[in-house]
């Protein structure tokens, strides 16, 4: 066992018995490189990464390759999900140098952390114009030995170029109607109404944050085009192989292997995708009443609870793409794919044929070796719930994909928000309870006595890595959603602790935000990225959470910080709307107020519950809801009295309220 054996990351532990003498990221590794006068080889990946597993099997498990690495390099292994700051800094260098990026990420650097050669996956033998991994190692060693001055110049220049990069953070002010209209036009240009997918490339990632913007824009402006695109994207995803048609939940992405070919998923399932999409489908249902949206939201919530919930009550990071196919081979998608014969074995010939039509399973197969990924064609007919259950039970007998069971604070914050809202909207108190349990884990395990967050935990043991901006923002978002659903003011208080730290530790001059705290480990560049990737950027997530907290409390400092942060949306929204959807959604909330709804009344009064549910059913962009007795735990309730001794609701903006209403219909009208 190497030095990774003492870590908590499932990804690092996968490499703990490699013959490579791995070091975890830390000053000790760089001191060792300096002592030995050798370069550092940095390898970054994550547990559910298919090509990371391939590189490990081909090269890191090979004794000869490992011996060469051990003799000539100090090898450092990083889990990108534990250290997103390290990943972001060196991925920026990789993309600047090569024009592309991805995982596994391979970086060669000096003992000062300055990179000089980059790549991603390297094969064991030269292939398709790529050098072999051994050739890369030999080339780097030769350059280090024979051309050290040149290597030092390159490394220093790259480090200086990265440090000097300036971010256009949009100091010109908040985005307005013009910028949001331009953003909508940009999305329209990239949307294919025939397929329902966004973007021209063959790889299709779920655009949950863009859909949230479209829904809010429709509600605020009445734009039918925005709603049609949101609905079209959601239906395309729900019917495609991106969605697990039997067990619920979404895979990471799909790709089209050839013109007109069937969309094929990359089968890993990530907590963040499912939390974001679960919430988005619930919000679509709230606007349209779509049965499909309701089903997908609930199935995705149930998937998260069934397959990602840990013993502590939090939510695991991911399920692998690969599993045993029943013959001893570890194959991508083996758990999910079917042949007509396998369907017939479970359901009989007639039932199997009906299921094949329903799910688009063909004799030729839509995936590999005659197997098909389940889809939901429009003309596939209907199947009973019993048939679904029989297939799901049969699939459960297969070997399951591995699970990365570390808890990431940010992603659990997203899960808390999704489960709380889905539970409230669809009268599923069990889901609200699961959200509350996960929030409790975040407080007990991830938060210290000064409200500082740690990024990860596993088996109830907190990791050593500090939280980054997205952790503070997304956990605060989850707490705020839970406060609105449960009426428990303690969650608003905890959100306030976290957002005060955002103001104190992550905010720079002019309202710019950084991904790491002021007192965090200093890398060659302080990471700072306002654009969405697979999750909302920490920057725009913080803007949304700060805005919601200000709406709950009337805090001018938090409102001003949110507005300053959203200046970047003014700069980027019209140019790159696909990559700043969460910021656009937050901007919609600013333009709408956001609405603040105070429901006052006794918890035992049925009218209190009816008004509270009506408030939660409102799709007003970014609306916040407080419920409780007058002068209760929420600042928004202060001074809001009962009407005629009974429950009442107040709709406000900036703590200025309209006359109270006392019926759900009147409240719905006030919020429309």
XYZ file of C-alpha atoms in Angstrom:
672
model
C 0.000 0.000 0.000
C 1.240 3.501 -0.839
C 0.609 6.794 0.947
C -2.973 7.008 -0.330
C -4.034 4.213 2.021
C -4.587 6.724 4.822
C -6.905 9.022 2.839
C -10.702 9.138 2.878
C -11.332 9.741 -0.844
C -12.739 6.641 -2.593
C -10.882 7.732 -5.729
C -7.533 7.926 -3.964
C -8.208 4.636 -2.214
C -8.731 3.017 -5.631
C -5.037 3.783 -6.220
C -3.769 2.863 -2.753
C -2.416 -0.516 -3.886
C -0.855 0.742 -7.149
C 2.871 0.087 -7.481
C 3.161 3.836 -8.156
C 4.495 5.543 -5.022
C 1.665 8.079 -4.927
C 1.617 11.107 -2.655
C -1.568 12.999 -1.757
C -1.528 16.712 -2.558
C 0.385 18.599 0.116
C 3.634 20.431 0.861
C 5.407 17.176 1.710
C 5.206 15.981 -1.892
C 6.699 19.192 -3.277
C 9.432 19.205 -0.626
C 10.317 15.650 -1.678
C 10.508 16.706 -5.340
C 12.799 19.569 -4.386
C 15.001 17.279 -2.267
C 15.330 14.737 -5.080
C 15.510 17.396 -7.818
C 12.823 15.693 -9.933
C 9.618 16.983 -11.539
C 6.177 16.419 -10.071
C 3.667 14.326 -12.004
C 0.144 15.427 -11.054
C -2.714 13.063 -11.944
C -6.250 14.361 -11.345
C -9.462 12.365 -11.699
C -12.518 11.172 -9.829
C -14.057 7.908 -8.749
C -16.755 7.566 -11.433
C -14.430 8.563 -14.317
C -14.287 5.764 -16.908
C -11.058 6.847 -18.611
C -9.404 7.388 -15.244
C -9.977 3.687 -14.579
C -8.597 2.793 -18.011
C -5.381 4.789 -17.494
C -4.952 3.282 -14.039
C -5.340 -0.274 -15.318
C -3.067 0.217 -18.311
C -0.285 2.255 -16.708
C -0.539 2.845 -12.959
C -1.018 -0.863 -12.230
C 1.881 -1.796 -14.517
C 5.031 -2.606 -12.519
C 7.469 -1.412 -15.199
C 5.705 1.919 -15.759
C 5.374 2.430 -12.006
C 9.077 1.764 -11.466
C 9.964 4.415 -14.043
C 7.615 6.934 -12.423
C 8.988 6.186 -8.966
C 12.600 6.618 -10.098
C 12.225 9.854 -12.036
C 9.179 11.693 -10.607
C 7.254 12.476 -7.463
C 3.718 11.359 -8.338
C 0.777 13.205 -6.781
C -2.804 11.938 -7.046
C -5.735 14.366 -6.584
C -9.465 13.738 -6.399
C -10.917 16.683 -8.311
C -14.104 16.456 -6.272
C -12.169 16.946 -3.034
C -9.853 19.659 -4.372
C -11.784 21.585 -7.043
C -9.384 24.502 -6.548
C -6.334 22.448 -7.569
C -8.288 20.966 -10.462
C -9.496 24.375 -11.661
C -6.068 26.018 -11.652
C -4.293 23.279 -13.579
C -7.235 22.587 -15.890
C -7.093 26.242 -16.891
C -3.440 25.704 -17.805
C -4.231 22.512 -19.738
C -6.996 24.187 -21.725
C -4.870 27.244 -22.460
C -2.011 25.067 -23.724
C -3.927 22.382 -25.625
C -7.315 23.918 -26.408
C -9.130 21.135 -24.587
C -9.325 19.444 -21.222
C -10.832 16.534 -19.394
C -10.096 13.735 -16.994
C -7.854 12.057 -16.212
C -5.746 15.213 -16.243
C -1.982 14.726 -16.415
C 0.296 17.653 -15.562
C 4.077 17.796 -15.160
C 5.357 20.632 -12.993
C 8.299 21.932 -11.026
C 8.661 21.601 -7.269
C 7.243 25.154 -7.068
C 3.984 23.968 -8.625
C 4.638 25.634 -11.991
C 3.368 23.443 -14.875
C 5.315 22.898 -18.084
C 3.723 19.908 -19.888
C 0.094 18.768 -20.051
C -2.276 16.105 -21.257
C -5.231 13.977 -20.322
C -5.365 10.258 -21.100
C -2.269 8.673 -22.636
C -2.474 5.104 -24.020
C 0.060 2.357 -23.157
C 1.152 2.239 -26.810
C 1.191 5.017 -29.458
C -2.309 5.294 -30.880
C -4.264 7.660 -33.175
C -1.459 10.201 -33.193
C -1.102 10.135 -29.403
C 2.222 9.205 -27.833
C 2.280 6.391 -25.312
C 2.399 7.233 -21.611
C 5.927 5.811 -21.417
C 7.046 8.029 -24.328
C 5.624 11.067 -22.528
C 7.475 10.157 -19.334
C 10.736 9.647 -21.182
C 10.323 12.917 -23.077
C 9.623 14.889 -19.897
C 12.580 13.283 -18.111
C 14.874 14.067 -21.038
C 13.761 17.708 -21.094
C 14.186 17.972 -17.321
C 17.677 16.496 -17.472
C 19.037 18.054 -20.647
C 17.113 21.316 -21.085
C 16.384 22.439 -17.524
C 16.721 26.151 -18.273
C 14.184 25.852 -21.088
C 11.784 23.922 -18.847
C 12.125 26.578 -16.148
C 11.410 29.367 -18.624
C 8.291 27.625 -19.933
C 7.005 26.856 -16.433
C 7.616 30.385 -15.214
C 5.906 31.933 -18.234
C 2.837 29.706 -17.871
C 2.570 30.527 -14.163
C 2.925 34.276 -14.829
C 0.366 34.172 -17.644
C -2.153 32.409 -15.422
C -1.618 34.788 -12.520
C -2.025 37.816 -14.799
C -5.349 36.775 -16.308
C -8.009 39.380 -15.653
C -11.673 38.524 -15.326
C -14.297 40.796 -16.855
C -16.594 40.825 -13.841
C -19.125 43.257 -15.250
C -18.647 46.188 -12.920
C -21.139 48.078 -15.087
C -24.060 46.978 -12.929
C -26.984 44.580 -12.914
C -28.249 42.896 -16.065
C -31.525 44.364 -17.242
C -34.275 43.543 -19.682
C -32.024 44.024 -22.714
C -29.321 41.625 -21.508
C -31.840 38.951 -20.526
C -33.608 39.269 -23.880
C -30.249 38.869 -25.646
C -29.511 35.807 -23.531
C -32.871 34.298 -24.494
C -32.118 34.976 -28.160
C -28.731 33.290 -27.815
C -30.311 30.170 -26.321
C -32.964 30.179 -29.058
C -30.229 30.124 -31.701
C -28.620 27.072 -30.108
C -31.845 25.169 -29.462
C -32.978 22.484 -31.905
C -36.790 22.303 -31.660
C -36.891 19.087 -33.691
C -34.786 17.127 -31.190
C -35.298 19.197 -28.043
C -31.546 19.379 -27.390
C -29.359 22.402 -26.841
C -26.081 22.994 -28.676
C -24.731 21.783 -32.000
C -22.169 19.277 -30.736
C -22.692 15.546 -30.491
C -22.153 15.480 -26.712
C -25.265 16.571 -24.827
C -25.066 17.532 -21.165
C -28.248 18.222 -19.183
C -28.806 22.016 -19.230
C -30.647 22.238 -15.903
C -29.442 25.739 -15.026
C -30.476 27.128 -18.416
C -33.916 25.554 -18.001
C -34.305 27.246 -14.614
C -33.610 30.593 -16.289
C -36.119 29.858 -19.067
C -38.852 28.945 -16.576
C -38.281 32.080 -14.530
C -38.164 34.246 -17.640
C -41.470 32.790 -18.832
C -43.149 33.401 -15.489
C -41.900 36.972 -15.247
C -42.453 38.045 -18.868
C -44.981 35.587 -20.282
C -42.543 34.499 -23.008
C -44.015 31.413 -24.680
C -40.736 30.773 -26.508
C -38.912 30.402 -23.181
C -41.496 27.908 -21.900
C -41.516 25.921 -25.146
C -37.743 25.502 -24.991
C -37.770 24.538 -21.300
C -40.554 22.019 -21.864
C -38.905 20.660 -25.021
C -35.543 20.140 -23.331
C -37.138 18.416 -20.350
C -39.175 16.063 -22.528
C -36.166 15.241 -24.717
C -34.079 14.333 -21.678
C -36.846 12.367 -19.977
C -37.553 10.248 -23.063
C -33.924 9.656 -24.008
C -31.285 7.269 -22.752
C -29.952 10.087 -20.548
C -32.737 9.124 -18.129
C -32.822 5.736 -16.429
C -36.250 4.616 -17.613
C -36.513 1.838 -15.016
C -34.920 3.184 -11.860
C -35.166 6.933 -12.293
C -32.307 9.396 -12.218
C -30.071 10.816 -14.913
C -26.765 9.705 -16.384
C -23.939 12.186 -16.875
C -24.362 12.921 -20.590
C -25.296 11.388 -23.932
C -23.516 11.458 -27.252
C -24.517 10.780 -30.823
C -21.996 8.357 -32.333
C -22.958 8.947 -35.970
C -25.390 11.119 -37.948
C -28.894 9.992 -37.077
C -27.548 7.484 -34.571
C -29.087 6.666 -31.230
C -28.048 8.791 -28.290
C -25.723 6.752 -26.071
C -25.188 7.768 -22.447
C -22.039 7.920 -20.412
C -23.548 5.846 -17.654
C -22.140 7.358 -14.478
C -24.782 8.978 -12.280
C -23.773 12.070 -10.341
C -25.552 13.457 -7.293
C -25.302 17.019 -8.578
C -26.992 16.292 -11.917
C -29.844 14.493 -10.224
C -30.347 17.105 -7.516
C -30.448 19.934 -10.060
C -32.738 18.117 -12.502
C -35.052 16.817 -9.793
C -35.702 20.416 -8.766
C -36.017 21.683 -12.344
C -38.666 19.091 -13.254
C -40.606 20.000 -10.107
C -40.460 23.652 -11.154
C -41.638 22.737 -14.663
C -44.599 20.893 -13.139
C -45.330 23.945 -11.007
C -45.642 26.029 -14.181
C -47.343 23.551 -16.533
C -48.869 20.743 -14.460
C -47.065 18.228 -16.720
C -47.568 14.609 -15.628
C -44.222 13.702 -17.181
C -42.444 16.393 -15.171
C -44.142 15.245 -11.953
C -43.173 11.627 -12.564
C -39.550 12.412 -13.359
C -39.163 14.717 -10.350
C -40.508 12.080 -7.969
C -38.635 9.171 -9.560
C -35.394 11.119 -9.432
C -35.927 12.012 -5.781
C -36.683 8.383 -4.994
C -33.562 7.295 -6.901
C -31.378 9.616 -4.821
C -32.843 8.340 -1.563
C -32.730 4.683 -2.611
C -29.292 4.524 -4.189
C -27.245 7.504 -2.999
C -28.319 7.976 0.633
C -25.605 6.947 3.093
C -25.944 5.515 6.592
C -25.313 8.967 8.063
C -28.262 10.461 6.151
C -26.254 12.362 3.557
C -25.907 11.641 -0.158
C -23.042 9.881 -1.927
C -21.295 11.605 -4.799
C -21.785 9.202 -7.688
C -22.399 5.769 -9.138
C -19.785 4.395 -11.536
C -20.462 3.870 -15.218
C -18.919 0.380 -15.191
C -19.934 -2.921 -13.625
C -19.521 -6.654 -14.191
C -21.508 -7.867 -17.204
C -22.017 -11.353 -15.764
C -19.004 -12.860 -17.514
C -16.310 -11.347 -15.352
C -15.743 -8.340 -17.616
C -16.013 -4.836 -16.143
C -18.046 -3.047 -18.836
C -19.511 0.428 -19.153
C -23.316 0.368 -18.950
C -23.593 -3.353 -18.152
C -26.065 -2.707 -15.325
C -28.480 -0.717 -17.509
C -28.641 -2.288 -20.994
C -31.039 -4.981 -22.274
C -31.502 -7.340 -25.208
C -34.876 -8.603 -26.468
C -33.984 -12.039 -25.086
C -33.347 -10.635 -21.612
C -36.701 -8.841 -21.638
C -38.452 -12.029 -22.752
C -36.716 -14.013 -20.011
C -38.319 -11.776 -17.385
C -41.678 -11.037 -19.035
C -42.296 -13.925 -21.453
C -42.265 -13.673 -25.236
C -45.333 -11.457 -25.591
C -44.524 -9.258 -22.624
C -40.898 -8.992 -23.718
C -41.904 -7.899 -27.207
C -44.218 -5.220 -25.763
C -41.436 -3.979 -23.484
C -39.005 -3.897 -26.411
C -41.414 -1.657 -28.369
C -42.015 0.504 -25.320
C -38.313 1.047 -24.595
C -36.915 1.027 -28.134
C -34.953 -2.213 -27.658
C -34.009 -3.712 -31.022
C -32.574 -6.986 -32.264
C -29.537 -5.142 -33.638
C -29.085 -3.162 -30.446
C -28.627 0.553 -29.937
C -25.487 0.243 -27.816
C -22.796 -2.454 -27.994
C -22.796 -6.187 -28.736
C -26.505 -6.223 -29.587
C -27.647 -4.584 -26.372
C -29.885 -1.519 -26.147
C -30.170 1.390 -23.772
C -33.778 1.936 -22.683
C -35.554 4.976 -24.121
C -39.168 6.099 -24.222
C -40.270 6.611 -27.856
C -43.470 8.549 -28.428
C -44.991 5.577 -30.265
C -43.847 2.864 -27.859
C -47.201 2.115 -26.266
C -47.911 1.724 -22.550
C -46.614 -0.669 -19.897
C -48.089 -1.410 -16.505
C -46.400 -0.432 -13.266
C -46.153 -4.146 -12.495
C -44.065 -4.677 -15.654
C -41.708 -1.871 -14.659
C -41.364 -3.375 -11.184
C -40.604 -6.849 -12.540
C -37.852 -5.494 -14.783
C -36.456 -3.368 -11.980
C -36.378 -6.388 -9.665
C -34.618 -8.459 -12.326
C -32.063 -5.702 -12.889
C -31.417 -5.529 -9.152
C -29.983 -9.062 -9.365
C -27.149 -7.795 -11.578
C -23.890 -6.624 -10.063
C -24.323 -2.964 -9.225
C -21.928 -0.218 -10.290
C -19.545 0.964 -7.607
C -20.527 3.934 -5.473
C -18.348 6.873 -4.517
C -19.740 7.273 -1.035
C -17.989 10.451 0.036
C -20.281 13.375 0.829
C -19.514 16.659 -0.942
C -20.950 19.623 0.935
C -22.059 21.610 -2.129
C -23.803 18.692 -3.788
C -25.579 17.743 -0.589
C -26.782 21.332 -0.358
C -28.300 20.958 -3.826
C -29.897 17.665 -2.755
C -31.384 19.270 0.361
C -33.024 21.980 -1.759
C -34.390 19.461 -4.263
C -35.758 16.955 -1.755
C -37.307 19.663 0.417
C -39.121 21.309 -2.491
C -40.214 18.073 -4.191
C -41.458 16.752 -0.872
C -43.460 19.914 -0.233
C -44.886 20.265 -3.745
C -45.993 16.631 -4.065
C -47.095 16.019 -0.468
C -44.228 13.678 0.319
C -43.261 14.448 3.936
C -40.776 11.562 3.832
C -38.699 13.487 1.294
C -38.763 16.614 3.457
C -37.546 14.433 6.328
C -34.700 13.077 4.163
C -33.745 16.674 3.285
C -33.727 17.613 6.961
C -31.518 14.640 7.836
C -29.003 15.589 5.150
C -28.984 19.206 6.344
C -28.322 17.955 9.857
C -25.303 15.967 8.585
C -23.946 19.117 6.963
C -24.179 20.984 10.267
C -22.909 18.182 12.528
C -20.135 16.814 10.337
C -19.108 19.462 7.810
C -19.409 22.682 9.814
C -17.005 23.653 12.601
C -17.691 25.893 15.591
C -16.955 28.996 13.532
C -19.361 27.963 10.730
C -16.415 27.122 8.457
C -17.250 24.277 6.089
C -15.165 21.266 5.176
C -15.574 20.064 1.612
C -16.051 16.316 2.114
C -16.745 13.567 4.613
C -16.971 9.788 4.494
C -18.549 7.384 6.972
C -19.224 10.310 9.286
C -15.565 11.383 9.330
C -14.850 14.832 7.962
C -12.058 15.299 5.407
C -9.218 17.764 5.797
C -10.010 19.954 2.774
C -11.640 23.326 3.336
C -14.888 24.220 1.654
C -14.799 26.378 -1.455
C -17.276 29.052 -2.519
C -19.730 26.608 -4.103
C -19.904 24.688 -0.812
C -20.914 27.773 1.159
C -23.337 28.943 -1.532
C -25.060 25.622 -2.282
C -25.341 24.590 1.356
C -26.856 28.001 2.135
C -29.248 27.495 -0.804
C -30.309 24.145 0.638
C -30.821 25.587 4.111
C -32.900 28.470 2.729
C -35.126 26.093 0.766
C -35.557 23.918 3.842
C -36.432 26.948 5.967
C -39.175 27.941 3.533
C -40.637 24.435 3.439
C -40.472 23.556 7.137
C -40.957 26.941 8.776
C -37.946 26.200 11.007
C -35.979 29.409 11.409
C -32.805 27.659 12.521
C -32.044 26.864 8.872
C -32.250 30.551 7.994
C -29.827 31.219 10.835
C -27.352 28.628 9.596
C -27.590 30.039 6.058
C -26.767 33.452 7.494
C -23.612 32.131 9.162
C -22.393 30.715 5.852
C -23.252 33.788 3.803
C -21.525 36.093 6.290
C -18.397 34.038 5.627
C -18.935 34.504 1.886
C -18.853 38.258 2.462
C -15.862 38.041 4.768
C -13.680 35.379 3.137
C -14.598 35.050 -0.546
C -15.422 38.600 -1.662
C -12.860 40.920 -3.192
C -12.743 44.543 -4.216
C -15.706 45.715 -6.278
C -17.791 42.712 -5.256
C -15.814 40.111 -7.214
C -15.906 36.610 -5.803
C -13.164 34.002 -5.495
C -13.550 30.241 -5.363
C -11.235 29.918 -2.350
C -11.168 31.792 0.935
C -8.727 34.595 1.660
C -6.900 32.335 4.128
C -6.913 29.190 1.950
C -3.793 27.480 0.589
C -2.129 29.717 -1.984
C -1.822 28.092 -5.404
C -0.090 29.564 -8.469
C -3.358 31.341 -9.210
C -6.367 32.024 -7.011
C -9.217 30.262 -8.823
C -12.113 32.421 -9.879
C -14.728 31.302 -12.391
C -18.272 32.721 -12.694
C -19.383 30.316 -15.444
C -21.491 27.236 -14.819
C -20.016 23.842 -15.488
C -21.808 20.686 -14.371
C -23.059 22.665 -11.376
C -23.797 26.334 -10.791
C -20.577 28.290 -10.393
C -19.802 29.254 -6.831
C -20.028 32.872 -7.951
C -23.593 32.765 -9.277
C -24.759 30.293 -6.622
C -23.551 32.764 -4.004
C -25.391 35.593 -5.753
C -28.647 33.607 -5.670
C -28.243 32.603 -2.007
C -27.265 36.130 -0.938
C -30.326 37.494 -2.737
C -32.674 34.998 -1.061
C -31.193 35.673 2.357
C -31.611 39.418 1.849
C -35.247 38.852 0.863
C -35.784 36.877 4.070
C -34.046 39.332 6.377
C -34.024 42.744 4.713
C -30.203 42.809 4.925
C -28.892 45.595 2.676
C -25.333 44.192 2.841
C -26.376 40.833 1.427
C -28.564 42.425 -1.251
C -25.759 44.729 -2.348
C -23.296 41.820 -2.493
C -25.722 39.809 -4.629
C -26.201 42.697 -7.046
C -22.458 43.324 -7.277
C -21.858 39.650 -8.044
C -24.482 39.683 -10.793
C -22.555 42.289 -12.746
C -20.760 39.355 -14.361
C -24.096 38.221 -15.817
C -24.457 41.577 -17.532
C -21.070 40.949 -19.149
C -21.428 37.254 -20.023
C -25.165 36.614 -20.339
C -25.652 38.023 -23.843
C -22.416 36.387 -25.109
C -22.496 32.943 -23.480
C -25.940 32.277 -21.966
C -25.503 28.481 -21.930
C -22.658 28.858 -19.478
C -24.196 31.245 -16.992
C -27.759 29.957 -16.665
C -27.797 30.096 -12.869
C -26.697 33.728 -12.953
C -29.429 34.522 -15.471
C -31.959 32.820 -13.184
C -30.761 34.956 -10.283
C -31.055 38.068 -12.445
C -34.692 37.150 -13.152
C -35.278 37.027 -9.400
C -33.766 40.487 -8.970
C -36.033 41.949 -11.646
C -39.060 40.318 -10.012
C -38.144 41.566 -6.563
C -37.879 38.772 -5.554
C -41.310 38.329 -4.002
C -41.351 37.776 -0.217
C -44.302 35.827 1.165
C -45.059 35.913 4.881
C -47.684 33.399 6.029
C -48.753 34.078 9.607
C -50.953 31.729 11.564
C -51.035 28.938 14.078
C -49.390 25.716 12.875
C -52.566 23.794 13.742
C -54.806 26.072 11.667
C -55.654 24.347 8.330
C -55.744 27.757 6.661
C -52.097 28.340 7.620
C -51.184 25.127 5.824
C -53.298 25.972 2.774
C -51.753 29.441 2.443
C -48.257 28.028 2.945
C -48.782 25.436 0.211
C -50.140 28.084 -2.161
C -47.054 30.193 -1.539
C -44.754 27.248 -2.292
C -46.693 26.503 -5.475
C -45.950 29.991 -6.789
C -43.393 30.056 -9.604
C -42.532 33.721 -9.016
C -38.765 33.896 -9.755
C -36.722 33.376 -6.605
C -39.673 33.953 -4.256
C -38.971 33.291 -0.571
C -41.533 31.973 1.889
C -41.675 32.365 5.666
C -44.356 30.695 7.769
C -45.064 30.883 11.487
C -46.754 32.816 14.201
C -46.482 36.627 14.256
C -43.125 37.709 15.647
C -41.875 34.186 14.968
C -38.397 33.021 13.993
C -38.349 34.746 10.600
C -37.648 38.496 10.293
C -40.186 38.575 7.452
C -42.965 37.736 9.955
C -42.188 40.684 12.231
C -45.102 43.121 12.357
C -47.349 40.902 10.205
C -50.479 40.271 12.229
C -53.342 37.825 12.037
C -56.510 38.992 10.290
C -59.684 38.570 12.290
C -57.775 36.243 14.592
C -57.001 33.867 11.723
C -54.198 33.073 9.319
C -53.173 35.540 6.637
C -50.530 35.938 3.940
C -48.572 39.033 2.993
C -46.894 39.453 -0.397
C -44.005 41.887 -0.202
C -41.050 43.294 -2.111
C -38.122 44.783 -0.209
C -40.156 44.293 2.999
C -42.928 46.558 1.691
C -46.128 44.530 1.664
C -49.474 44.604 -0.056
C -52.652 44.241 1.975
C -52.929 40.796 3.570
C -55.052 38.089 1.964
C -56.874 35.309 3.765
C -57.726 32.749 1.078
C -55.491 30.550 -1.106
C -57.156 31.874 -4.268
C -56.467 35.468 -3.305
C -52.846 34.609 -2.522
C -52.408 32.824 -5.849
C -53.767 35.908 -7.618
C -51.415 38.187 -5.691
C -48.458 36.021 -6.702
C -49.407 35.571 -10.349
